Amino acid sequence: MSSSALSVLQNVFGYPSFRKGQQEVIEAVLNGQDSLAIMPTGSGKSLCYQIPAIALPGYAIVISPLIALMQDQVAQLDSLGIASAFINSTLDYQQQNDILTQLQYNQIKILYVAPEKLLQPHFLSQLEQFPPNLIAIDEAHCVSQWGHDFRPDYAQLGQLRNSFSRTPFIALTATADIATRKDIIDLLKLNQAFEFIGSFDRPNIRYIQQEKFKPLQQVEQYIKRNTGQCGIIYCTSRKRVEEVADYLTRHNFKAMAYHAGLDVSLRSHAQTEWLKDNIQIMVATVAFGMGINKPDVRFVIHYDIPRSIESFYQETGRAGRDGLPSEALMLYEFSDADRIRWMINQNEHYQRAEVEHHKFNSMTALAESETCRRLVLLNYFGENKDTNCGNCDICLNPPTRYIGTTDAQKVLSCVYRTGQSSGFNYVIEVLRGAKTQRVRDLQHNELSVYGIGKDKSQEYWLSILRQLVHRGLLVIDITNNGHLKLTELARPVLRNQVELELAEPQINVTAEIGKDSKKSSPHNVNYDKRLFERLRKTRKTIADEYDVPPYIIFNDASLVDMCNKAPENKQQMMKVSGVGKRKFDKYGDRFLAEIKAYLNRFD
């Protein structure tokens, strides 16, 4: 291993040793070899190109799909004293020329560029005069039509080989199945590439799922249990984003909306406020998040089911990038799945629609699984494991099974006697004996099934109905207003010829972070919470002075390490994870003073 690379890791970035996979990938790059790195979010992918870029003479080009990602990475490198820049549509012609001049005179080590900009003939011809020492393609899954986020500009990046035949390429992403990995290598023309496929497991993330009953109230209850924690809520439509954001702000939560329909300035403002910890929650469509490097996101909520396991993995992976315990909560109901299937069918590209259907079927299998969710997730990516994780809702709170034949008969009879001409809500109204105008008009209050389920809540019967759909005893007729219909499988249950086992409805049940320390994250989370809050306030004050997000100063993991080690001087502070020479010189004394004041508060 190059001693210069290890020196950069320790002195610039402040980490004592490499994480799994980093050393192998960096060695390959330093040896001039093309590389493909599949590493989970939070595993330090960016160091795999940043360290070689710093250690090698010249500069590196990093291809990034989003302006926000470029700005975030450049801000972090600047805080470390690394000369970096980006070129994208936010810069005018003169600004771009100034950056190219700095490159020519070795004044920039890392340049971030959008793919569409890099492929422009005039821009390429300028760079050919002083070629980079490395080209890194971040979010490389965007290359492949089999990936979940295909981008045509990315698919053309293989053309760069014609201009930089001797420059090593490194492609990086957190999610890529076998077909996508092959596409990346072929389309980018990676030569005898070194491949590192890391584990897809994020053990610090607890995967939780709830049936969607009253989603706004469910989200509100969850956030109250996570007071002061930073989070993201993903919705599948702009309308839902605004609905959730409005509800939260009306209930005194610091939340903002983000989706592609908003003005650029509004999106930029929302993102800045969230990054700087001025708001707690970002409510967004998938337009938000790729490449966002905020490490202290403690929870991600999926208000609606995502369209693929890759999307789910990437979006939940934005929680806990610092390695501290975090949660991913998904609210799920069948009608959301039907809506997404309808949206996929609108795609005029038949082959692409087929791929999306295949991926979505895998996602619904994860959502409807009654086995460890992490195992389903890992096996999807080809990481075969058969040991339960102990850190998902299925493991922590396994569904209780019971003989549900009687409940099923009540529901099926109600569907049949009301004419198989209504949806979930109306069937439950009749079951529970609701005195609504529609029930009276249809004279369903005179049926024998009217009120036979009044001893159970609406949420209880909704869970039973969904299970009967999942088991194939009922179907939702999407061609007829979503009315419920009986299938042949319902007949033996109604005739009491078979015994039916169901899962006991789990209503508003969510495992909390740290509920059981033995089942919680393997990371050390025992630290002085009061000192941590004081250090957070110090960090926020400094961040506001420098006009940067707080995590640019130090991330939460560094603050936790400070709490555990309680450094008293520079030598001890330099042993804290994430504290390099540059950062200590800029901020170290203020944190040492805060720690000292806290420890001496009773003297």
Short mmCIF file of C-alpha atoms in Angstrom, two decimals, residues 51-513:
data_model
loop_
_atom_site.label_atom_id
_atom_site.label_comp_id
_atom_site.label_asym_id
_atom_site.label_seq_id
_atom_site.Cartn_x
_atom_site.Cartn_y
_atom_site.Cartn_z
CA ILE A 51 -7.15 9.75 -2.04
CA PRO A 52 -5.55 8.67 -5.37
CA ALA A 53 -6.40 12.08 -6.84
CA ILE A 54 -4.54 13.79 -3.98
CA ALA A 55 -1.64 11.31 -3.90
CA LEU A 56 -0.98 11.33 -7.67
CA PRO A 57 0.47 14.28 -9.59
CA GLY A 58 -1.98 16.32 -11.65
CA TYR A 59 -5.75 16.31 -11.17
CA ALA A 60 -8.74 13.94 -11.30
CA ILE A 61 -12.11 14.33 -13.00
CA VAL A 62 -15.20 13.12 -11.13
CA ILE A 63 -18.36 12.71 -13.20
CA SER A 64 -21.45 13.38 -11.12
CA PRO A 65 -25.14 13.45 -12.13
CA LEU A 66 -26.30 16.19 -9.78
CA ILE A 67 -25.30 19.79 -9.13
CA ALA A 68 -26.10 19.41 -5.42
CA LEU A 69 -23.68 16.49 -5.12
CA MET A 70 -20.87 18.47 -6.74
CA GLN A 71 -21.38 21.48 -4.51
CA ASP A 72 -21.53 19.29 -1.40
CA GLN A 73 -18.34 17.38 -2.24
CA VAL A 74 -16.43 20.56 -3.12
CA ALA A 75 -17.49 22.19 0.17
CA GLN A 76 -16.22 19.17 2.14
CA LEU A 77 -12.90 19.05 0.27
CA ASP A 78 -12.45 22.79 0.79
CA SER A 79 -12.88 22.31 4.55
CA LEU A 80 -10.00 19.83 4.37
CA GLY A 81 -7.78 22.20 2.42
CA ILE A 82 -8.04 20.25 -0.86
CA ALA A 83 -8.21 22.46 -3.96
CA SER A 84 -11.33 21.37 -5.86
CA ALA A 85 -13.96 22.85 -8.15
CA PHE A 86 -16.99 21.96 -10.24
CA ILE A 87 -18.12 22.89 -13.73
CA ASN A 88 -21.83 22.80 -14.45
CA SER A 89 -24.70 24.98 -15.66
CA THR A 90 -24.52 27.26 -12.60
CA LEU A 91 -21.23 28.79 -13.86
CA ASP A 92 -20.91 31.29 -16.70
CA TYR A 93 -18.38 31.01 -19.55
CA GLN A 94 -15.72 33.13 -17.83
CA GLN A 95 -15.95 31.18 -14.57
CA GLN A 96 -15.52 27.91 -16.44
CA ASN A 97 -12.50 29.27 -18.32
CA ASP A 98 -10.92 30.40 -15.04
CA ILE A 99 -11.24 26.86 -13.67
CA LEU A 100 -9.66 25.37 -16.80
CA THR A 101 -6.74 27.79 -16.42
CA GLN A 102 -6.28 26.70 -12.80
CA LEU A 103 -6.27 23.07 -13.95
CA GLN A 104 -3.58 23.80 -16.50
CA TYR A 105 -1.36 25.31 -13.82
CA ASN A 106 -1.92 22.47 -11.31
CA GLN A 107 -3.97 24.62 -8.94
CA ILE A 108 -6.88 22.14 -8.68
CA LYS A 109 -6.67 18.50 -7.57
CA ILE A 110 -10.26 17.34 -8.12
CA LEU A 111 -12.72 18.64 -10.73
CA TYR A 112 -16.41 17.63 -10.65
CA VAL A 113 -18.18 17.72 -14.02
CA ALA A 114 -21.68 16.87 -15.26
CA PRO A 115 -21.70 14.14 -17.96
CA GLU A 116 -23.42 16.29 -20.57
CA LYS A 117 -20.78 19.00 -20.11
CA LEU A 118 -17.83 16.62 -20.29
CA LEU A 119 -19.06 15.11 -23.56
CA GLN A 120 -19.16 18.45 -25.37
CA PRO A 121 -16.50 18.29 -28.15
CA HIS A 122 -15.02 21.74 -27.44
CA PHE A 123 -14.73 21.06 -23.70
CA LEU A 124 -13.17 17.64 -24.32
CA SER A 125 -10.60 19.07 -26.73
CA GLN A 126 -9.52 21.58 -24.06
CA LEU A 127 -9.03 18.84 -21.44
CA GLU A 128 -7.07 16.68 -23.90
CA GLN A 129 -4.29 19.28 -23.73
CA PHE A 130 -3.71 18.46 -20.03
CA PRO A 131 -5.26 14.99 -19.37
CA PRO A 132 -6.41 13.99 -15.87
CA ASN A 133 -4.61 11.39 -13.75
CA LEU A 134 -7.91 9.64 -13.07
CA ILE A 135 -11.54 9.67 -14.22
CA ALA A 136 -14.13 8.62 -11.63
CA ILE A 137 -17.74 7.92 -12.63
CA ASP A 138 -19.92 8.29 -9.54
CA GLU A 139 -23.45 6.79 -9.40
CA ALA A 140 -22.30 4.49 -12.23
CA HIS A 141 -25.56 2.49 -12.23
CA CYS A 142 -26.98 5.39 -14.27
CA VAL A 143 -25.04 3.94 -17.24
CA SER A 144 -27.20 0.83 -17.55
CA GLN A 145 -30.65 0.43 -19.02
CA TRP A 146 -31.09 -2.46 -16.54
CA GLY A 147 -30.40 -0.13 -13.62
CA HIS A 148 -33.12 1.65 -11.69
CA ASP A 149 -32.03 5.17 -12.66
CA PHE A 150 -30.91 5.00 -16.31
CA ARG A 151 -29.62 8.31 -17.75
CA PRO A 152 -28.87 8.58 -21.50
CA ASP A 153 -25.95 11.01 -20.97
CA TYR A 154 -24.25 8.42 -18.76
CA ALA A 155 -24.59 5.71 -21.42
CA GLN A 156 -22.38 7.80 -23.76
CA LEU A 157 -19.47 8.06 -21.33
CA GLY A 158 -17.63 5.19 -22.99
CA GLN A 159 -16.66 7.75 -25.67
CA LEU A 160 -14.16 9.19 -23.18
CA ARG A 161 -11.85 6.28 -23.93
CA ASN A 162 -11.15 7.87 -27.32
CA SER A 163 -9.81 10.99 -25.61
CA PHE A 164 -8.14 9.49 -22.51
CA SER A 165 -6.92 6.03 -23.51
CA ARG A 166 -4.13 5.97 -20.91
CA THR A 167 -6.12 7.37 -17.98
CA PRO A 168 -7.42 4.87 -15.40
CA PHE A 169 -11.21 4.85 -14.95
CA ILE A 170 -13.03 3.98 -11.73
CA ALA A 171 -16.80 3.40 -11.67
CA LEU A 172 -18.57 3.57 -8.32
CA THR A 173 -22.10 2.90 -7.12
CA ALA A 174 -23.96 1.55 -4.10
CA THR A 175 -26.42 -0.59 -6.07
CA ALA A 176 -25.91 -2.80 -9.11
CA ASP A 177 -27.14 -6.32 -9.80
CA ILE A 178 -25.18 -8.68 -12.07
CA ALA A 179 -26.72 -7.39 -15.32
CA THR A 180 -26.07 -3.78 -14.35
CA ARG A 181 -22.46 -4.51 -13.38
CA LYS A 182 -21.81 -6.14 -16.77
CA ASP A 183 -23.35 -3.14 -18.51
CA ILE A 184 -21.15 -0.73 -16.56
CA ILE A 185 -17.97 -2.56 -17.56
CA ASP A 186 -18.99 -2.91 -21.21
CA LEU A 187 -20.41 0.57 -21.78
CA LEU A 188 -17.58 2.41 -19.99
CA LYS A 189 -15.03 0.18 -21.77
CA LEU A 190 -13.25 -0.70 -18.54
CA ASN A 191 -10.12 -2.68 -19.41
CA GLN A 192 -9.50 -5.81 -17.30
CA ALA A 193 -11.15 -3.97 -14.44
CA PHE A 194 -10.45 -4.75 -10.81
CA GLU A 195 -13.85 -5.46 -9.27
CA PHE A 196 -14.69 -4.98 -5.63
CA ILE A 197 -18.21 -6.01 -4.62
CA GLY A 198 -18.69 -5.02 -1.00
CA SER A 199 -21.36 -6.23 1.36
CA PHE A 200 -24.75 -4.64 0.84
CA ASP A 201 -25.50 -4.97 4.54
CA ARG A 202 -25.97 -1.80 6.57
CA PRO A 203 -26.21 -3.31 10.07
CA ASN A 204 -26.73 0.07 11.74
CA ILE A 205 -30.02 0.58 9.87
CA ARG A 206 -33.13 -0.96 11.40
CA TYR A 207 -35.75 -1.82 8.76
CA ILE A 208 -39.30 -1.28 9.97
CA GLN A 209 -42.59 -1.66 8.13
CA GLN A 210 -46.11 -0.65 9.13
CA GLU A 211 -49.41 -1.23 7.42
CA LYS A 212 -50.62 2.11 6.14
CA PHE A 213 -53.78 2.99 8.03
CA LYS A 214 -53.76 6.71 8.77
CA PRO A 215 -50.42 7.67 7.23
CA LEU A 216 -50.30 11.32 8.29
CA GLN A 217 -50.95 10.44 11.90
CA GLN A 218 -48.55 7.49 11.72
CA VAL A 219 -45.78 9.78 10.44
CA GLU A 220 -46.56 12.35 13.13
CA GLN A 221 -46.36 9.74 15.90
CA TYR A 222 -43.09 8.39 14.55
CA ILE A 223 -41.42 11.80 14.35
CA LYS A 224 -42.53 12.63 17.88
CA ARG A 225 -40.65 9.54 19.03
CA ASN A 226 -37.60 10.85 17.20
CA THR A 227 -37.72 14.45 18.43
CA GLY A 228 -34.85 16.58 17.19
CA GLN A 229 -33.55 13.92 14.79
CA CYS A 230 -32.94 14.67 11.13
CA GLY A 231 -34.93 12.69 8.56
CA ILE A 232 -36.26 12.34 5.02
CA ILE A 233 -39.80 11.36 4.00
CA TYR A 234 -40.18 10.03 0.45
CA CYS A 235 -43.48 10.22 -1.44
CA THR A 236 -44.25 9.07 -4.98
CA SER A 237 -46.07 12.21 -6.13
CA ARG A 238 -45.65 15.96 -5.85
CA LYS A 239 -49.17 16.27 -4.48
CA ARG A 240 -48.40 13.91 -1.61
CA VAL A 241 -45.13 15.69 -0.87
CA GLU A 242 -46.95 18.98 -0.41
CA GLU A 243 -49.75 17.34 1.57
CA VAL A 244 -47.31 15.72 4.05
CA ALA A 245 -45.09 18.82 4.34
CA ASP A 246 -48.12 21.04 4.96
CA TYR A 247 -49.49 18.67 7.60
CA LEU A 248 -46.18 18.56 9.45
CA THR A 249 -45.66 22.32 9.44
CA ARG A 250 -49.21 22.83 10.71
CA HIS A 251 -48.33 20.47 13.56
CA ASN A 252 -45.24 22.52 14.46
CA PHE A 253 -42.56 20.33 12.89
CA LYS A 254 -39.70 21.98 11.01
CA ALA A 255 -40.30 20.49 7.57
CA MET A 256 -40.06 21.61 3.94
CA ALA A 257 -41.08 20.16 0.56
CA TYR A 258 -38.81 19.26 -2.35
CA HIS A 259 -39.90 18.06 -5.80
CA ALA A 260 -39.16 18.79 -9.45
CA GLY A 261 -42.29 20.94 -9.84
CA LEU A 262 -40.95 23.59 -7.48
CA ASP A 263 -38.92 26.55 -8.69
CA VAL A 264 -35.17 25.93 -8.67
CA SER A 265 -34.63 28.64 -6.07
CA LEU A 266 -37.23 27.07 -3.74
CA ARG A 267 -35.63 23.63 -4.07
CA SER A 268 -32.19 25.09 -3.44
CA HIS A 269 -33.44 26.99 -0.38
CA ALA A 270 -35.12 23.87 1.07
CA GLN A 271 -32.01 21.77 0.56
CA THR A 272 -29.75 24.40 2.13
CA GLU A 273 -32.02 24.78 5.17
CA TRP A 274 -32.04 21.00 5.66
CA LEU A 275 -28.29 20.58 5.21
CA LYS A 276 -27.64 23.36 7.72
CA ASP A 277 -29.98 21.79 10.31
CA ASN A 278 -32.35 24.75 10.20
CA ILE A 279 -35.17 22.31 9.46
CA GLN A 280 -35.54 18.77 10.73
CA ILE A 281 -37.39 16.98 7.94
CA MET A 282 -37.24 17.02 4.15
CA VAL A 283 -40.40 15.73 2.46
CA ALA A 284 -39.50 14.85 -1.11
CA THR A 285 -39.95 12.83 -4.25
CA VAL A 286 -37.03 10.78 -5.54
CA ALA A 287 -35.83 14.01 -7.20
CA PHE A 288 -34.07 14.60 -3.89
CA GLY A 289 -31.23 12.69 -2.37
CA MET A 290 -28.84 11.11 -4.85
CA GLY A 291 -25.36 12.04 -3.77
CA ILE A 292 -26.48 14.00 -0.70
CA ASN A 293 -23.66 13.42 1.73
CA LYS A 294 -25.36 14.48 4.98
CA PRO A 295 -24.12 11.78 7.38
CA ASP A 296 -26.40 12.42 10.38
CA VAL A 297 -29.78 11.47 8.87
CA ARG A 298 -31.29 9.32 11.60
CA PHE A 299 -34.42 8.12 9.79
CA VAL A 300 -35.87 7.69 6.30
CA ILE A 301 -39.61 7.19 5.90
CA HIS A 302 -41.18 5.80 2.74
CA TYR A 303 -44.70 7.20 2.74
CA ASP A 304 -45.29 5.06 -0.37
CA ILE A 305 -43.61 1.87 -1.53
CA PRO A 306 -40.61 2.54 -3.86
CA ARG A 307 -40.53 1.20 -7.42
CA SER A 308 -37.53 -1.10 -6.95
CA ILE A 309 -35.35 -2.66 -4.29
CA GLU A 310 -32.44 -0.64 -5.72
CA SER A 311 -34.37 2.59 -5.08
CA PHE A 312 -35.37 1.40 -1.61
CA TYR A 313 -31.77 0.52 -0.80
CA GLN A 314 -30.36 3.80 -2.07
CA GLU A 315 -33.00 5.92 -0.34
CA THR A 316 -32.87 4.09 3.01
CA GLY A 317 -29.08 4.22 2.71
CA ARG A 318 -29.21 7.97 3.18
CA ALA A 319 -29.81 7.24 6.86
CA GLY A 320 -26.90 6.52 9.15
CA ARG A 321 -24.04 7.26 6.77
CA ASP A 322 -21.94 7.99 9.86
CA GLY A 323 -22.43 4.42 11.09
CA LEU A 324 -24.62 5.38 14.06
CA PRO A 325 -27.97 3.60 14.67
CA SER A 326 -30.72 4.75 12.30
CA GLU A 327 -34.10 3.56 11.06
CA ALA A 328 -35.89 3.04 7.76
CA LEU A 329 -39.69 3.00 8.07
CA MET A 330 -41.95 2.02 5.17
CA LEU A 331 -45.74 2.42 5.14
CA TYR A 332 -47.36 -0.09 2.80
CA GLU A 333 -50.79 -0.83 1.39
CA PHE A 334 -51.97 -2.72 -1.70
CA SER A 335 -53.56 0.29 -3.38
CA ASP A 336 -50.16 2.01 -3.56
CA ALA A 337 -48.78 -1.02 -5.39
CA ASP A 338 -51.66 -0.96 -7.87
CA ARG A 339 -51.09 2.73 -8.50
CA ILE A 340 -47.41 2.21 -9.21
CA ARG A 341 -48.14 -0.69 -11.59
CA TRP A 342 -50.49 1.62 -13.47
CA MET A 343 -47.74 4.27 -13.67
CA ILE A 344 -45.26 1.70 -15.02
CA ASN A 345 -47.77 0.68 -17.69
CA GLN A 346 -47.77 4.26 -19.02
CA ASN A 347 -44.19 3.75 -20.24
CA GLU A 348 -44.33 3.49 -24.05
CA HIS A 349 -40.99 1.67 -24.10
CA TYR A 350 -42.18 -1.93 -23.73
CA GLN A 351 -38.82 -3.45 -22.78
CA ARG A 352 -38.18 -0.78 -20.15
CA ALA A 353 -41.66 -1.29 -18.70
CA GLU A 354 -41.00 -5.04 -18.44
CA VAL A 355 -37.79 -4.39 -16.52
CA GLU A 356 -39.61 -1.99 -14.17
CA HIS A 357 -42.41 -4.52 -13.56
CA HIS A 358 -39.85 -7.19 -12.73
CA LYS A 359 -38.08 -4.88 -10.28
CA PHE A 360 -41.34 -3.74 -8.70
CA ASN A 361 -42.51 -7.33 -8.18
CA SER A 362 -39.30 -7.93 -6.22
CA MET A 363 -40.02 -4.81 -4.16
CA THR A 364 -43.56 -5.94 -3.28
CA ALA A 365 -42.16 -9.35 -2.33
CA LEU A 366 -39.90 -7.56 0.16
CA ALA A 367 -42.82 -5.52 1.49
CA GLU A 368 -45.07 -8.56 1.87
CA SER A 369 -42.40 -10.85 3.28
CA GLU A 370 -42.93 -12.52 6.63
CA THR A 371 -39.24 -13.47 6.90
CA CYS A 372 -36.31 -11.27 7.93
CA ARG A 373 -36.38 -8.21 5.65
CA ARG A 374 -32.61 -7.84 5.60
CA LEU A 375 -32.25 -11.40 4.27
CA VAL A 376 -34.68 -10.65 1.43
CA LEU A 377 -32.76 -7.47 0.64
CA LEU A 378 -29.30 -9.07 0.69
CA ASN A 379 -30.36 -12.14 -1.27
CA TYR A 380 -31.78 -9.88 -3.99
CA PHE A 381 -28.29 -8.47 -4.53
CA GLY A 382 -26.79 -11.96 -4.62
CA GLU A 383 -25.34 -11.76 -1.10
CA ASN A 384 -26.67 -15.08 0.07
CA LYS A 385 -27.24 -15.34 3.81
CA ASP A 386 -29.57 -17.48 5.90
CA THR A 387 -29.19 -15.99 9.38
CA ASN A 388 -31.84 -13.55 10.58
CA CYS A 389 -30.52 -10.04 11.29
CA GLY A 390 -32.25 -9.40 14.63
CA ASN A 391 -32.66 -5.75 13.61
CA CYS A 392 -35.84 -5.49 11.53
CA ASP A 393 -39.52 -5.50 12.47
CA ILE A 394 -39.95 -9.18 11.57
CA CYS A 395 -37.03 -10.22 13.80
CA LEU A 396 -37.80 -7.85 16.66
CA ASN A 397 -41.55 -8.35 16.70
CA PRO A 398 -42.48 -11.49 14.72
CA PRO A 399 -46.12 -11.57 13.60
CA THR A 400 -48.22 -13.71 15.90
CA ARG A 401 -50.14 -16.40 14.00
CA TYR A 402 -53.66 -17.39 14.92
CA ILE A 403 -56.52 -19.42 13.47
CA GLY A 404 -58.35 -16.67 11.59
CA THR A 405 -61.05 -18.75 9.90
CA THR A 406 -63.90 -17.00 11.72
CA ASP A 407 -62.55 -13.52 10.95
CA ALA A 408 -62.09 -14.50 7.32
CA GLN A 409 -65.63 -15.85 7.09
CA LYS A 410 -67.03 -12.60 8.47
CA VAL A 411 -65.14 -10.56 5.89
CA LEU A 412 -65.84 -12.85 2.92
CA SER A 413 -69.54 -13.08 3.81
CA CYS A 414 -69.74 -9.29 4.03
CA VAL A 415 -68.12 -8.89 0.61
CA TYR A 416 -70.51 -11.46 -0.87
CA ARG A 417 -73.71 -10.14 0.72
CA THR A 418 -72.98 -6.53 -0.24
CA GLY A 419 -72.85 -7.64 -3.88
CA GLN A 420 -69.07 -7.63 -4.42
CA SER A 421 -69.57 -4.02 -5.48
CA SER A 422 -67.51 -1.99 -3.02
CA GLY A 423 -63.99 -1.45 -1.76
CA PHE A 424 -62.20 -1.86 1.54
CA ASN A 425 -63.72 1.07 3.41
CA TYR A 426 -67.36 0.27 2.69
CA VAL A 427 -67.00 -3.41 3.57
CA ILE A 428 -65.52 -2.34 6.92
CA GLU A 429 -68.36 0.15 7.46
CA VAL A 430 -70.91 -2.67 7.13
CA LEU A 431 -68.85 -5.04 9.27
CA ARG A 432 -68.60 -2.47 12.05
CA GLY A 433 -72.23 -1.38 11.83
CA ALA A 434 -71.65 2.18 10.62
CA LYS A 435 -74.78 4.33 10.42
CA THR A 436 -73.90 6.11 7.18
CA GLN A 437 -76.28 7.37 4.55
CA ARG A 438 -74.92 4.97 1.93
CA VAL A 439 -75.45 1.95 4.20
CA ARG A 440 -79.05 3.00 4.82
CA ASP A 441 -79.74 3.80 1.16
CA LEU A 442 -78.52 0.35 0.10
CA GLN A 443 -80.37 -1.24 3.05
CA HIS A 444 -77.21 -3.05 4.05
CA ASN A 445 -78.03 -2.30 7.67
CA GLU A 446 -80.63 -5.08 7.35
CA LEU A 447 -78.08 -7.72 6.34
CA SER A 448 -77.07 -10.52 8.74
CA VAL A 449 -73.43 -9.41 8.45
CA TYR A 450 -74.19 -5.84 9.51
CA GLY A 451 -72.25 -5.04 12.69
CA ILE A 452 -70.79 -8.53 13.22
CA GLY A 453 -67.30 -6.99 13.46
CA LYS A 454 -68.09 -4.00 15.65
CA ASP A 455 -65.85 -5.31 18.42
CA LYS A 456 -62.73 -4.69 16.30
CA SER A 457 -61.26 -1.45 14.95
CA GLN A 458 -61.25 -0.30 11.35
CA GLU A 459 -57.47 -0.86 11.23
CA TYR A 460 -57.94 -4.44 12.42
CA TRP A 461 -60.37 -5.32 9.65
CA LEU A 462 -58.29 -3.51 7.06
CA SER A 463 -55.35 -5.74 7.95
CA ILE A 464 -57.53 -8.86 7.65
CA LEU A 465 -58.87 -7.74 4.27
CA ARG A 466 -55.36 -7.08 2.96
CA GLN A 467 -54.19 -10.51 4.11
CA LEU A 468 -57.11 -12.17 2.30
CA VAL A 469 -56.15 -10.33 -0.87
CA HIS A 470 -52.53 -11.36 -0.40
CA ARG A 471 -53.59 -14.99 0.17
CA GLY A 472 -55.70 -14.94 -3.02
CA LEU A 473 -59.16 -15.28 -1.43
CA LEU A 474 -60.11 -11.81 -2.62
CA VAL A 475 -59.04 -9.82 -5.64
CA ILE A 476 -59.21 -6.09 -6.28
CA ASP A 477 -60.96 -5.43 -9.60
CA ILE A 478 -59.02 -2.40 -10.86
CA THR A 479 -61.28 -2.23 -13.94
CA ASN A 480 -64.30 -1.67 -11.70
CA ASN A 481 -63.41 1.06 -9.20
CA GLY A 482 -61.27 -1.27 -7.08
CA HIS A 483 -64.24 -3.38 -5.97
CA LEU A 484 -63.44 -6.53 -3.99
CA LYS A 485 -64.36 -9.88 -5.58
CA LEU A 486 -64.32 -13.40 -4.15
CA THR A 487 -62.16 -16.07 -5.78
CA GLU A 488 -62.59 -19.84 -5.84
CA LEU A 489 -60.20 -20.08 -2.89
CA ALA A 490 -62.81 -18.33 -0.73
CA ARG A 491 -65.37 -21.13 -1.18
CA PRO A 492 -63.81 -23.80 1.12
CA VAL A 493 -63.19 -21.17 3.81
CA LEU A 494 -66.80 -20.00 3.73
CA ARG A 495 -67.98 -23.64 3.87
CA ASN A 496 -65.72 -24.30 6.86
CA GLN A 497 -63.89 -27.01 4.92
CA VAL A 498 -60.40 -25.64 5.67
CA GLU A 499 -58.71 -23.91 8.57
CA LEU A 500 -57.09 -20.57 7.74
CA GLU A 501 -54.07 -19.22 9.62
CA LEU A 502 -53.57 -15.44 9.59
CA ALA A 503 -51.15 -12.96 11.11
CA GLU A 504 -52.55 -11.07 14.07
CA PRO A 505 -52.87 -7.42 12.95
CA GLN A 506 -50.04 -5.23 14.26
CA ILE A 507 -51.47 -1.76 14.53
CA ASN A 508 -49.21 1.25 15.10
CA VAL A 509 -46.33 -0.94 16.23
CA THR A 510 -42.84 0.40 15.58
CA ALA A 511 -39.59 -0.80 17.10
CA GLU A 512 -37.56 2.13 18.34
CA ILE A 513 -33.84 2.77 18.09
#
